[in-house]
Coordinates of C-alpha atoms and ligand atoms in Angstrom, one line a residue:
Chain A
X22 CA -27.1 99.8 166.8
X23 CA -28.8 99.4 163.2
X24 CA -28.6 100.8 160.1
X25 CA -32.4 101.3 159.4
X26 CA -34.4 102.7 156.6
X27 CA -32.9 100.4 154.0
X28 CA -34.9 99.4 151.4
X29 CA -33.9 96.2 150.1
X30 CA -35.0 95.2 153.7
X31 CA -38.2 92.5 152.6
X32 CA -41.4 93.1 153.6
X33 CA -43.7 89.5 154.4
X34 CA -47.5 90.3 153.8
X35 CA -48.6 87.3 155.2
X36 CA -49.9 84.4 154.1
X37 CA -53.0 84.0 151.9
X38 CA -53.9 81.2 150.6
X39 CA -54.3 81.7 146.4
X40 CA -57.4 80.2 145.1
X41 CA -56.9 79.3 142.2
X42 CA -53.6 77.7 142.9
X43 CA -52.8 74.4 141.1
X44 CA -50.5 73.3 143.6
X45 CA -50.1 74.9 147.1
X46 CA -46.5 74.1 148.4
X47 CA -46.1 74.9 152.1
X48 CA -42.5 75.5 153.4
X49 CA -42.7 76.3 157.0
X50 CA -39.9 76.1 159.9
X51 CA -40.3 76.3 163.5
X52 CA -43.1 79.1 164.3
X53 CA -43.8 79.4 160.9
X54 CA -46.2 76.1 161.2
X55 CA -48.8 78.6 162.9
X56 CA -48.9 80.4 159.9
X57 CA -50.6 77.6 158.0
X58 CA -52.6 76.6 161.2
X59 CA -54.5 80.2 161.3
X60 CA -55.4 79.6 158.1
X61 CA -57.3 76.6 158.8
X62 CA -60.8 77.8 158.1
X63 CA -59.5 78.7 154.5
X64 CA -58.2 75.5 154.0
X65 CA -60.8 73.6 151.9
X66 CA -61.4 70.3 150.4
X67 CA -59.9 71.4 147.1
X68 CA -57.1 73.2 148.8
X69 CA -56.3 70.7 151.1
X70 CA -56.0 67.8 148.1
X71 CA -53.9 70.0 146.1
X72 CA -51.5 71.1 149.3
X73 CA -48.1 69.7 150.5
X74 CA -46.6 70.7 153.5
X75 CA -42.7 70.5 154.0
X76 CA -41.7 71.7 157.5
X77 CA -38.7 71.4 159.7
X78 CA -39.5 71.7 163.2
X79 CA -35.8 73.6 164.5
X80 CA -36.6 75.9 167.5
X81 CA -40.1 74.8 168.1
X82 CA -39.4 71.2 168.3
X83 CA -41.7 69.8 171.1
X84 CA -44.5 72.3 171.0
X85 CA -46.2 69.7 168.7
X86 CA -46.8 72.2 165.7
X87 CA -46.1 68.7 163.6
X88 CA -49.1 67.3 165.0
X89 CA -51.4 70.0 164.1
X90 CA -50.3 70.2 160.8
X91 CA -50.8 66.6 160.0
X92 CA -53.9 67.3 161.3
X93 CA -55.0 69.4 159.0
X94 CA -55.2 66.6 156.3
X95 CA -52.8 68.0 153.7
X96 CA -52.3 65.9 149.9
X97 CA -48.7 65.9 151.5
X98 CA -47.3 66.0 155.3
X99 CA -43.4 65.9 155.4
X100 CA -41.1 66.8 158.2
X101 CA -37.4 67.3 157.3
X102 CA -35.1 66.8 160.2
X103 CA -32.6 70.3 159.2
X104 CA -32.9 73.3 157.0
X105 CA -30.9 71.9 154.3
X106 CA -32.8 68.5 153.6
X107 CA -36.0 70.9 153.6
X108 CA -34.7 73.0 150.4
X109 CA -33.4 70.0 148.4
X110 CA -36.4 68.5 148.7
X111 CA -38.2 72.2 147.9
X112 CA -35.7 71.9 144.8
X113 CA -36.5 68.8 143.5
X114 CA -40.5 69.7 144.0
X115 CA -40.0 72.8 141.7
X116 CA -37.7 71.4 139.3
X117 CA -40.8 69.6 137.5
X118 CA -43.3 72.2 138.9
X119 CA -45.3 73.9 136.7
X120 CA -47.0 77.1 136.6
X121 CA -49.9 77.6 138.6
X122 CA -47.9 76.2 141.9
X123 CA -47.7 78.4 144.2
X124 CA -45.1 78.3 147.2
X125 CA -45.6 80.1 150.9
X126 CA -42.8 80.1 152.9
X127 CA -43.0 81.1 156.4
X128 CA -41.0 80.9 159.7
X129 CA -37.3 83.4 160.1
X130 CA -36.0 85.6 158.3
X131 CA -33.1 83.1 157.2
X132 CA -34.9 80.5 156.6
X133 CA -37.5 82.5 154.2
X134 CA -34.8 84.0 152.3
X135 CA -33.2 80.8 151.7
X136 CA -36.3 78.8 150.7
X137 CA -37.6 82.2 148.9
X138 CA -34.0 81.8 146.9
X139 CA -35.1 78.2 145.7
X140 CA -37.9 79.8 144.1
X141 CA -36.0 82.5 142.4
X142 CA -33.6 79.8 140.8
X143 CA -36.6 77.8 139.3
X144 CA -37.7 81.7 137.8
X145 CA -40.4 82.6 140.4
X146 CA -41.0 86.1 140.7
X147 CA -39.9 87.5 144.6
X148 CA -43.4 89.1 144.6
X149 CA -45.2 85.8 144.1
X150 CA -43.9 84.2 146.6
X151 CA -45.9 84.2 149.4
X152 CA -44.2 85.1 152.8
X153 CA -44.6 85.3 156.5
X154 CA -41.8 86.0 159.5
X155 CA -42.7 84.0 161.7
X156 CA -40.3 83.2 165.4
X157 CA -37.1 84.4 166.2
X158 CA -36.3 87.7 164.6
X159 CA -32.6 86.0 164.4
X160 CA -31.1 87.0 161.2
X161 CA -28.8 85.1 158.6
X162 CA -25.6 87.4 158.1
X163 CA -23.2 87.4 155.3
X164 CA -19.6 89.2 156.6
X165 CA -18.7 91.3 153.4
X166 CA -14.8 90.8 154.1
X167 CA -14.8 87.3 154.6
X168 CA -18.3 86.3 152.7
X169 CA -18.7 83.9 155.8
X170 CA -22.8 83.2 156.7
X171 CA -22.9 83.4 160.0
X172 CA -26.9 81.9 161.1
X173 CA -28.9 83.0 164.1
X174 CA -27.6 86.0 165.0
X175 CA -29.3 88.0 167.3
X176 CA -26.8 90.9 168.4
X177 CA -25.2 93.6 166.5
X178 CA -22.5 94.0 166.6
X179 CA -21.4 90.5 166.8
X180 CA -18.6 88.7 166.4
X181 CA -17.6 86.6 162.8
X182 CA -17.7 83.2 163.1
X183 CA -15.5 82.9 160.4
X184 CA -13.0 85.4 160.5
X185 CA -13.4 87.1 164.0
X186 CA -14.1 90.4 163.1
X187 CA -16.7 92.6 164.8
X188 CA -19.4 93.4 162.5
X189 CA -22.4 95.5 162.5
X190 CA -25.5 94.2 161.1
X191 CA -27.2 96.7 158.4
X192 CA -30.7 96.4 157.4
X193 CA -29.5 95.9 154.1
X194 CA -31.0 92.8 152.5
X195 CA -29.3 90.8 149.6
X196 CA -31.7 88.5 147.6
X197 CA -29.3 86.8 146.0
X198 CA -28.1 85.1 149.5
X199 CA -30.8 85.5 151.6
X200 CA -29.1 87.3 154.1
X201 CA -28.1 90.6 155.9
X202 CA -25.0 92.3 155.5
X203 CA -21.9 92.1 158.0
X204 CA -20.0 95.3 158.3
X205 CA -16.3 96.0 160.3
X206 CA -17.4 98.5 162.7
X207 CA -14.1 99.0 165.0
X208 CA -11.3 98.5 162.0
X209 CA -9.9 101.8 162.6
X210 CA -9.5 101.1 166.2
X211 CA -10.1 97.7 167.2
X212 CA -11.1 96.5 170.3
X213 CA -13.3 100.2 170.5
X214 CA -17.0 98.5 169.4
X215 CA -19.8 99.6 171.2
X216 CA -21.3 96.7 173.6
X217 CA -23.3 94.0 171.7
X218 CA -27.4 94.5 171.7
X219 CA -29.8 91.8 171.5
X220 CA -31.6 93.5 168.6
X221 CA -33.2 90.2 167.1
X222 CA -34.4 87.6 169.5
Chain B
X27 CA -45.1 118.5 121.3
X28 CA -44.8 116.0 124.8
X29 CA -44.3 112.5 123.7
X30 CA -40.3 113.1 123.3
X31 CA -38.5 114.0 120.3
X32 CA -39.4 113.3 116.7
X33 CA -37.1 111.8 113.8
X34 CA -38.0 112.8 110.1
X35 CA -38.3 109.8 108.4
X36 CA -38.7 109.0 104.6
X37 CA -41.4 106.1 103.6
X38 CA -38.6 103.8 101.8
X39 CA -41.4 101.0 101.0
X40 CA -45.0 100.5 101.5
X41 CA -45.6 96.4 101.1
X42 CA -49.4 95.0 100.5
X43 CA -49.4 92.0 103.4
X44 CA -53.0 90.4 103.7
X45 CA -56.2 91.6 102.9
X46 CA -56.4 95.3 104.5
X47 CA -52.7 95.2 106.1
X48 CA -49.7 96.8 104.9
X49 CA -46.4 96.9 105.6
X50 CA -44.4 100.6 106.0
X51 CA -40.6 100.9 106.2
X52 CA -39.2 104.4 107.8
X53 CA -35.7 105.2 107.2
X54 CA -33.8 108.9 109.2
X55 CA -34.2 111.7 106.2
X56 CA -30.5 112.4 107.8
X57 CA -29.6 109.0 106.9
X58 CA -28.0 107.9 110.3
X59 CA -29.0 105.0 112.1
X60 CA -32.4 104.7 114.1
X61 CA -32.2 104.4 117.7
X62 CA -32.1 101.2 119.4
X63 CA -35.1 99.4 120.5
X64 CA -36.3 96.4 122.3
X65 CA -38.6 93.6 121.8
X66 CA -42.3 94.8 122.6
X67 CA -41.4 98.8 121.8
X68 CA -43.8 100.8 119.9
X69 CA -43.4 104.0 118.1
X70 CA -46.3 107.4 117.7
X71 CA -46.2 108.0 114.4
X72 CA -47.3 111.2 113.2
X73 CA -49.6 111.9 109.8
X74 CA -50.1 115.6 108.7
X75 CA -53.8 115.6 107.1
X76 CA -53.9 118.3 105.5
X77 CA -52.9 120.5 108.4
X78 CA -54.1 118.1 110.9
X79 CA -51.8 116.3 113.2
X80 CA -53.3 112.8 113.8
X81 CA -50.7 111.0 115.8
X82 CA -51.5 107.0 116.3
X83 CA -49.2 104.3 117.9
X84 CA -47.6 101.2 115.9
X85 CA -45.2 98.1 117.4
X86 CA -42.5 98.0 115.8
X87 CA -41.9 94.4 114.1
X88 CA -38.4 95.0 112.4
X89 CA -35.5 93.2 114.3
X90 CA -34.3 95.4 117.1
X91 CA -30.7 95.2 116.2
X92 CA -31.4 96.5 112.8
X93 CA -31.3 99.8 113.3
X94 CA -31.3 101.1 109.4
X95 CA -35.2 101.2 109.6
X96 CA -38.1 100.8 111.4
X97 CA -40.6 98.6 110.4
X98 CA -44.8 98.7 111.6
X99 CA -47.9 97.1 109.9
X100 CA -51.3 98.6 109.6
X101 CA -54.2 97.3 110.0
X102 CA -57.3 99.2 107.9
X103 CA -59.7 99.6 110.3
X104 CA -63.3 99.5 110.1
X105 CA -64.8 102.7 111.2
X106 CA -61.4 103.8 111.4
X107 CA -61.1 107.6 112.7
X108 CA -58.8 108.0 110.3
X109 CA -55.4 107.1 111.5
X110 CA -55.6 103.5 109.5
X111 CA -57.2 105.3 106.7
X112 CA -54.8 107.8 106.2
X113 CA -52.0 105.4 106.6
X114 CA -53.6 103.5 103.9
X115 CA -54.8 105.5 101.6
X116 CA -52.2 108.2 101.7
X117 CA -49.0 107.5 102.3
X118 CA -46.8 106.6 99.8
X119 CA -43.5 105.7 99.2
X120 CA -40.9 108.9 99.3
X121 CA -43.2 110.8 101.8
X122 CA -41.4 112.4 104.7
X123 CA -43.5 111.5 108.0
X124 CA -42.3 111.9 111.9
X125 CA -41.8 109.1 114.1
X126 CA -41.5 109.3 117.9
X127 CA -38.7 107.6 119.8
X128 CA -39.4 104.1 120.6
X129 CA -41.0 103.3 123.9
X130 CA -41.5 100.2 125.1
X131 CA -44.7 99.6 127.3
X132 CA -44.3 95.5 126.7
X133 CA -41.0 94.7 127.6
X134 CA -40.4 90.4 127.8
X135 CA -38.9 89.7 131.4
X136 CA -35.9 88.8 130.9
X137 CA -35.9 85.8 133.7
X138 CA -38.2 84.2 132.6
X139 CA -37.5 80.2 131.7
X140 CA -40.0 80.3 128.4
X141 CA -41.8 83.4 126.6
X142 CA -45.1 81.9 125.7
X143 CA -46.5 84.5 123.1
X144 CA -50.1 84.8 122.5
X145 CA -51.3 87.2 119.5
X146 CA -54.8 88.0 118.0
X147 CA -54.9 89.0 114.2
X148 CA -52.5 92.5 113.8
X149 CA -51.5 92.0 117.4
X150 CA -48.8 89.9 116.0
X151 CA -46.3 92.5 115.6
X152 CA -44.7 93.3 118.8
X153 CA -44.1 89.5 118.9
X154 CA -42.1 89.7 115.5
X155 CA -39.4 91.8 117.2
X156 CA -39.5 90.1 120.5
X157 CA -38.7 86.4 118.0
X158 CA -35.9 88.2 116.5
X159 CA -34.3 89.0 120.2
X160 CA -35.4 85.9 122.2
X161 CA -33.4 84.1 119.0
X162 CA -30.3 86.3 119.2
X163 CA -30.3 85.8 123.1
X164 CA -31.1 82.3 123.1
X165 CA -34.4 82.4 124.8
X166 CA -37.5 79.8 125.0
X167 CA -40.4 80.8 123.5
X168 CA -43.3 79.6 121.6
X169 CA -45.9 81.5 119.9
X170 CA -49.4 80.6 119.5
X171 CA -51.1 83.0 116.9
X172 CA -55.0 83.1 116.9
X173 CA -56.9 84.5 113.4
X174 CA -59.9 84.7 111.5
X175 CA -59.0 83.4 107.9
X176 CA -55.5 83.0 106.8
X177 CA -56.1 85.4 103.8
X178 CA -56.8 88.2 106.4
X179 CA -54.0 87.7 108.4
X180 CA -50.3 88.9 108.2
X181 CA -46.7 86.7 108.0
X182 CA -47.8 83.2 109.4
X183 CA -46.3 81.3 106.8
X184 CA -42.8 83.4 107.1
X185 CA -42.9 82.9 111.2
X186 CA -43.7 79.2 110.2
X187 CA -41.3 79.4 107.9
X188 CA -38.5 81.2 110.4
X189 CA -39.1 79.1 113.4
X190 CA -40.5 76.0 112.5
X191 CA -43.7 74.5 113.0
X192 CA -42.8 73.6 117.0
X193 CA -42.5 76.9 117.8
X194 CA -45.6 78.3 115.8
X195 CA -49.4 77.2 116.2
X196 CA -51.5 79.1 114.4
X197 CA -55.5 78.8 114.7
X198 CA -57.1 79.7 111.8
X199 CA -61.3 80.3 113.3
X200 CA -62.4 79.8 109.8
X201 CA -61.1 76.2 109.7
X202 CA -63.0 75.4 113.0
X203 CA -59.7 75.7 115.3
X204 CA -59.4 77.1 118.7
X205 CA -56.5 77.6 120.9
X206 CA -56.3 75.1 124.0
X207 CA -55.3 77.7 126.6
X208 CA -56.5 75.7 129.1
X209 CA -54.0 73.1 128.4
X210 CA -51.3 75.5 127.4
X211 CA -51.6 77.6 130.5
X212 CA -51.5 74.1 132.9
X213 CA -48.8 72.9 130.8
X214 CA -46.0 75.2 131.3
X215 CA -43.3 74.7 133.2
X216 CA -42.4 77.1 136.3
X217 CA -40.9 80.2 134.9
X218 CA -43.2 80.8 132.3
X219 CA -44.2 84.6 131.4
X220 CA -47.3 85.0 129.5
X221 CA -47.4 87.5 126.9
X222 CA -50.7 88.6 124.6
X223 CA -51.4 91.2 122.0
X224 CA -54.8 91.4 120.0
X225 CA -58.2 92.4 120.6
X226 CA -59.2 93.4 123.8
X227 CA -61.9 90.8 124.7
X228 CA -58.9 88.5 123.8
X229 CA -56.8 90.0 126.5
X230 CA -59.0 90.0 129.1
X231 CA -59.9 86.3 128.2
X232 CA -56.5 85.3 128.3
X233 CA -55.3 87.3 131.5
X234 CA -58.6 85.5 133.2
X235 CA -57.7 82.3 132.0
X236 CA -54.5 82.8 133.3
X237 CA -55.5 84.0 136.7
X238 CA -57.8 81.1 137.1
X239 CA -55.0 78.8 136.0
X240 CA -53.6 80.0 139.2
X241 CA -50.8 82.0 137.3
X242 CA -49.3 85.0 139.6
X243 CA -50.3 88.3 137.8
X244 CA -46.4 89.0 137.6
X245 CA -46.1 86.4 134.8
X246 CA -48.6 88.0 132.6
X247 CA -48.5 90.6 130.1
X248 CA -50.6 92.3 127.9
X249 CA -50.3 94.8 125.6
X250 CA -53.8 97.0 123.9
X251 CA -54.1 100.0 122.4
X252 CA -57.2 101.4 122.7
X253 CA -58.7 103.9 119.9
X254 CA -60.2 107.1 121.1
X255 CA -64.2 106.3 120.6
X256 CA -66.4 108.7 118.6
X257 CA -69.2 110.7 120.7
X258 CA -70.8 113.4 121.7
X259 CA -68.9 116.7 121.1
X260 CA -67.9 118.7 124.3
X261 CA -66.1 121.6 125.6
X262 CA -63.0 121.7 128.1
X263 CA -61.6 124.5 129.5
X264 CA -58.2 124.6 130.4
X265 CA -57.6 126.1 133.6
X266 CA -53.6 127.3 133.3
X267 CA -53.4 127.8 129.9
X268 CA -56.6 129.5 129.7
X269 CA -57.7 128.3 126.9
X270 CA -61.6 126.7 126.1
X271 CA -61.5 123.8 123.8
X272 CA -63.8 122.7 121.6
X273 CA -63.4 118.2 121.0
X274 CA -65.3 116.9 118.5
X275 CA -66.8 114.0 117.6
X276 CA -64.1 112.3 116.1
X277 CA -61.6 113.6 117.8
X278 CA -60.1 112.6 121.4
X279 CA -59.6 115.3 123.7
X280 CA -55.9 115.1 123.3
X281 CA -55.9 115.8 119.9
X282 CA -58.2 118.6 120.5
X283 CA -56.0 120.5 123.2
X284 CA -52.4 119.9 120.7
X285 CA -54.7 121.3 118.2
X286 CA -55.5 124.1 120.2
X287 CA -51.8 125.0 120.3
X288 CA -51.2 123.3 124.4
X289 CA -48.7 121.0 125.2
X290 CA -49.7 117.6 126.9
X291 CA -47.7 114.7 127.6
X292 CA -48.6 111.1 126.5
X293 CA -46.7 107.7 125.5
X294 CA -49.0 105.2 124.1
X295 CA -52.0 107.4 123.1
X296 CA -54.4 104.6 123.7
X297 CA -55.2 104.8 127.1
X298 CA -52.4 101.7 128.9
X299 CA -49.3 104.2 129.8
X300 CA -51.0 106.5 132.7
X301 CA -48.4 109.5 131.0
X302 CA -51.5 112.1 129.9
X303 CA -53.0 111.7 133.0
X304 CA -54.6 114.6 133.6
X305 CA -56.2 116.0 136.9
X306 CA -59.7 117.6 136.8
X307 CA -60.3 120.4 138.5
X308 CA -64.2 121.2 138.1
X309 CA -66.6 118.9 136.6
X310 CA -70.5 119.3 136.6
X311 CA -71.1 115.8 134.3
X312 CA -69.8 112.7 133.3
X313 CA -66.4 111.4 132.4
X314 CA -66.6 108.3 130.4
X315 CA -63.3 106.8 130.8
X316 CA -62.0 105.1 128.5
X317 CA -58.3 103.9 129.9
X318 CA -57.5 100.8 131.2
X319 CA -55.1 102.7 133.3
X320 CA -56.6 103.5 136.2
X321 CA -58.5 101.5 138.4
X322 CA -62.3 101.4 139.0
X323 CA -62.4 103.2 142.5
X324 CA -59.9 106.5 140.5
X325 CA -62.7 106.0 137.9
X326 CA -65.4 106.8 140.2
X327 CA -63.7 109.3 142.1
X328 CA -63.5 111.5 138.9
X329 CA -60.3 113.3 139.7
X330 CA -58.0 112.3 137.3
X331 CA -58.8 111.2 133.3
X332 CA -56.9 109.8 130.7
X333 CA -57.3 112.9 127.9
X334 CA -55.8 110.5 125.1
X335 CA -59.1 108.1 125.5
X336 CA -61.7 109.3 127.5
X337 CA -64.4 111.4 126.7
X338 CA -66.7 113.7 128.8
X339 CA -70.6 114.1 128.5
X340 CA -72.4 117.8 130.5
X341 CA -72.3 120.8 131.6
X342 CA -68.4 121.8 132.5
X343 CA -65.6 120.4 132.7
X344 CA -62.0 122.2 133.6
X345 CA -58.9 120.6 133.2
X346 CA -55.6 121.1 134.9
X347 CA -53.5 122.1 131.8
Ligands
FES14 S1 -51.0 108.5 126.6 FE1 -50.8 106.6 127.6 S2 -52.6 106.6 128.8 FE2 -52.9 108.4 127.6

């Protein structure tokens, strides 16, 4: 059960690489790391020696993405061992950034809107930042009554981590916290919810 | 007439600038306050020669919060069609003239960390109401202001003056300085918008420079107003109004269809809004587009034209209007 057709839902085009980057600043998680690696033939001396790669491995640790993107002979190769370290380091990096930098984010849904929200804050534009969904379709969800995040949900409607309620998932997107809304479905009745689908594995 | 609503204003003071610019202040014949307007806006202002309507758009360089008068400068062109001309050899102060409602085509983003401001000779004036508001708000900006000689060129010393010599490089050509946009566009700090006004082939230098700087195109802005060229004189018909039109030489085909008594609708008159787009029905010739509205592959595909700019050389052409 979804509520579809919203349009703050984002759309990710893909990555491309920009050629006349300054800077390319690679933020990938899990799956995401194959976004960079088919982009290997467009990966050129220049681009390579002006690249840095931060990437936390999560979901996909094992299948030796890190490998093959330190392969790939980057200015920069960095793996951060959770989500969290990944965007304070992505924070510091644009906090003396200038323009002509250009930052691709790829992997879930969650984690692009969270990186994508660290280049908001240093006054990137949202259509400049480049973007793939990569993995798990697993969303990050904000519950609007208890404004709990609730990471890595996969069903709707699903049950708060925070505040137990049962809560569909809309389609609709907030920038501002990288995540999906939440929304009571059963308050009038509780206990009456449809059954849970996997929607976003 | 389609570009919105017109306010009778009164000339309250024409002021002598630089060599071949003046200043003209327009205050409401009704004496209540002007609209609003913000940063960037532009206004159509409209000059009755002799029975003739020429209509040309002007930036408006008062502060925006000062809403007693509005405030453009005019640059004498040469080979003018007579829109500068008129302006300057013409109006006086105590004439009653009509001003369109402000649009703005050249709005600053408000996110951005720093405005950086670029202007050519007269394409300094958007940026002088844009100062005013990035000062009341608080805003980063810097303005870097490229002319020919000094004598030629309008208010550097009062921006100098105003915000102080960090905040306003000027570089005067005739004392053998250029500006380093190279350096300037790698040296800005993330968050930057680029903003330029001034000739065209200044535009498009900057707006490549900036693109090969590795700039997004979201953080740059330009704003140009084309003139109608001179050509050949042609005929249009106008396929729902019936009406054949005769454009002349001088003339764009815009002016030619309000002449001819049909309403069209337009914003900036010189070819950067997309408002008088216009679709063409029939055409046995060429359209020589003018815009820099619509893109090279709409261009080619000859089913659409810009009336305010473009002009038309052959046999037929009918016009949706
Ligand atoms: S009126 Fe703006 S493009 Fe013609």
């Amino acid at each position: 059960m979804l509520v579809a057709g919203i349009k703050s839902r984002p759309l990710y085009k893909g990555l491309t690489i920009e050629p006349h980057a300054k800077r390319h600043i690679f933020a990938l998680e899990g799956e995401g790391a194959l976004a960079l690696i088919d982009q290997k033939a467009a990966l050129d001396l220049t681009i390579l020696s002006r690249s840095e790669i931060l990437y936390v491995a999560r979901g996909s640790k094992g299948k030796g993405h890190d490998t093959t993107l330190l392969g790939l002979g980057t200015d920069v190769f960095w793996t951060a061992p959770t989500i969290a370290t990944l965007l304070s380091r992505l924070k510091a990096l644009l906090a003396t950034a200038h323009m002509g930098v250009r930052l691709y984010v790829a992997g879930t849904e969650g984690f692009i809107g969270q990186a994508m929200m660290v280049g908001l804050d240093h006054g990137m534009d949202s259509a400049s930042i480049i973007t793939e969904h990569r993995g798990s379709l697993a969303r990050r969800v904000q519950c609007v009554h208890c404004k709990g995040i609730n990471e890595e949900v996969t069903a709707s409607p699903f049950t708060c981590s925070h505040c137990g309620l049962t809560l569909l998932v809309r389609d609709h997107y907030s920038r501002r916290l990288g995540a999906f809304q939440g929304v009571n479905i059963d308050a009038e009745d509780p206990g009456s919810a449809p059954d849970p689908e996997e929607l976003f594995l | 007439m389609s570009g919105g609503r017109e306010i009778p204003v009164r000339v309250t003071k024409v002021t002598p600038v630089a060599e071949r610019i003046k200043r003209f202040r327009f205050e409401r014949l009704d004496g209540k306050p002007l609209p609003y307007f913000s940063g960037g806006a532009h206004v159509i202002v409209s000059m009755n020669d002799f029975g003739h309507i020429r209509r040309n758009a002007y930036s408006l360089m008062s502060p925006p919060h000062d809403c007693a008068a509005y405030e453009i400068s005019v640059l004498h062109v040469e080979g003018s069609r007579g829109g500068s001309t008129f302006m300057h050899e013409r109006v006086k102060e105590g004439d009653e003239m009509n001003v369109s409602y402000p649009v703005n085509l050249f709005q600053p983003d408000w996110r951005a960390r720093k405005h950086l401001l670029i202007a050519g000779g007269i394409g300094i004036t958007p940026f002088m109401a844009m100062m005013e508001q990035f000062t009341r708000e608080g805003a980063n900006f810097e303005l870097h202001y490229a002319m020919r000689t000094r004598d030629r060129s309008a208010y550097w010393k009062e921006l100098a003056e105003r915000y102080g010599s960090q905040r306003i490089k000027i570089y005067c050509d005739a004392e053998g300085m250029t500006m380093p946009l190279d350096r300037l566009l790698d040296s800005q700090l993330l968050g930057t918008h680029l903003y330029v006004c001034g000739p065209s082939g200044m535009i498009d230098g900057v707006l490549r420079a900036g693109m090969e700087a590795g700039w997004p195109e979201q953080n740059l802005h330009s704003e140009r107003f084309l003139s109608s060229l001179p050509g050949k004189p042609f005929t249009v018909e106008l396929v729902r109004s019936g009406k054949t039109v005769r454009v002349g030489h001088h003339e764009s085909m815009l002016e030619a269809i309000e002449a001819a008594g049909v309403d069209a609708s337009f914003l900036c008159r010189g070819g950067a809004c997309g408002q008088c787009e216009t679709e063409v029905v029939n055409c046995d010739g060429k359209l020589l587009h003018h815009d820099v509205y619509l893109n090279d592959e709409e261009k080619a595909a000859g089913r659409k034209v810009m009336i305010c700019v473009s002009r038309f050389e052959g046999k037929t052409l009918h016009l949706d209007l």
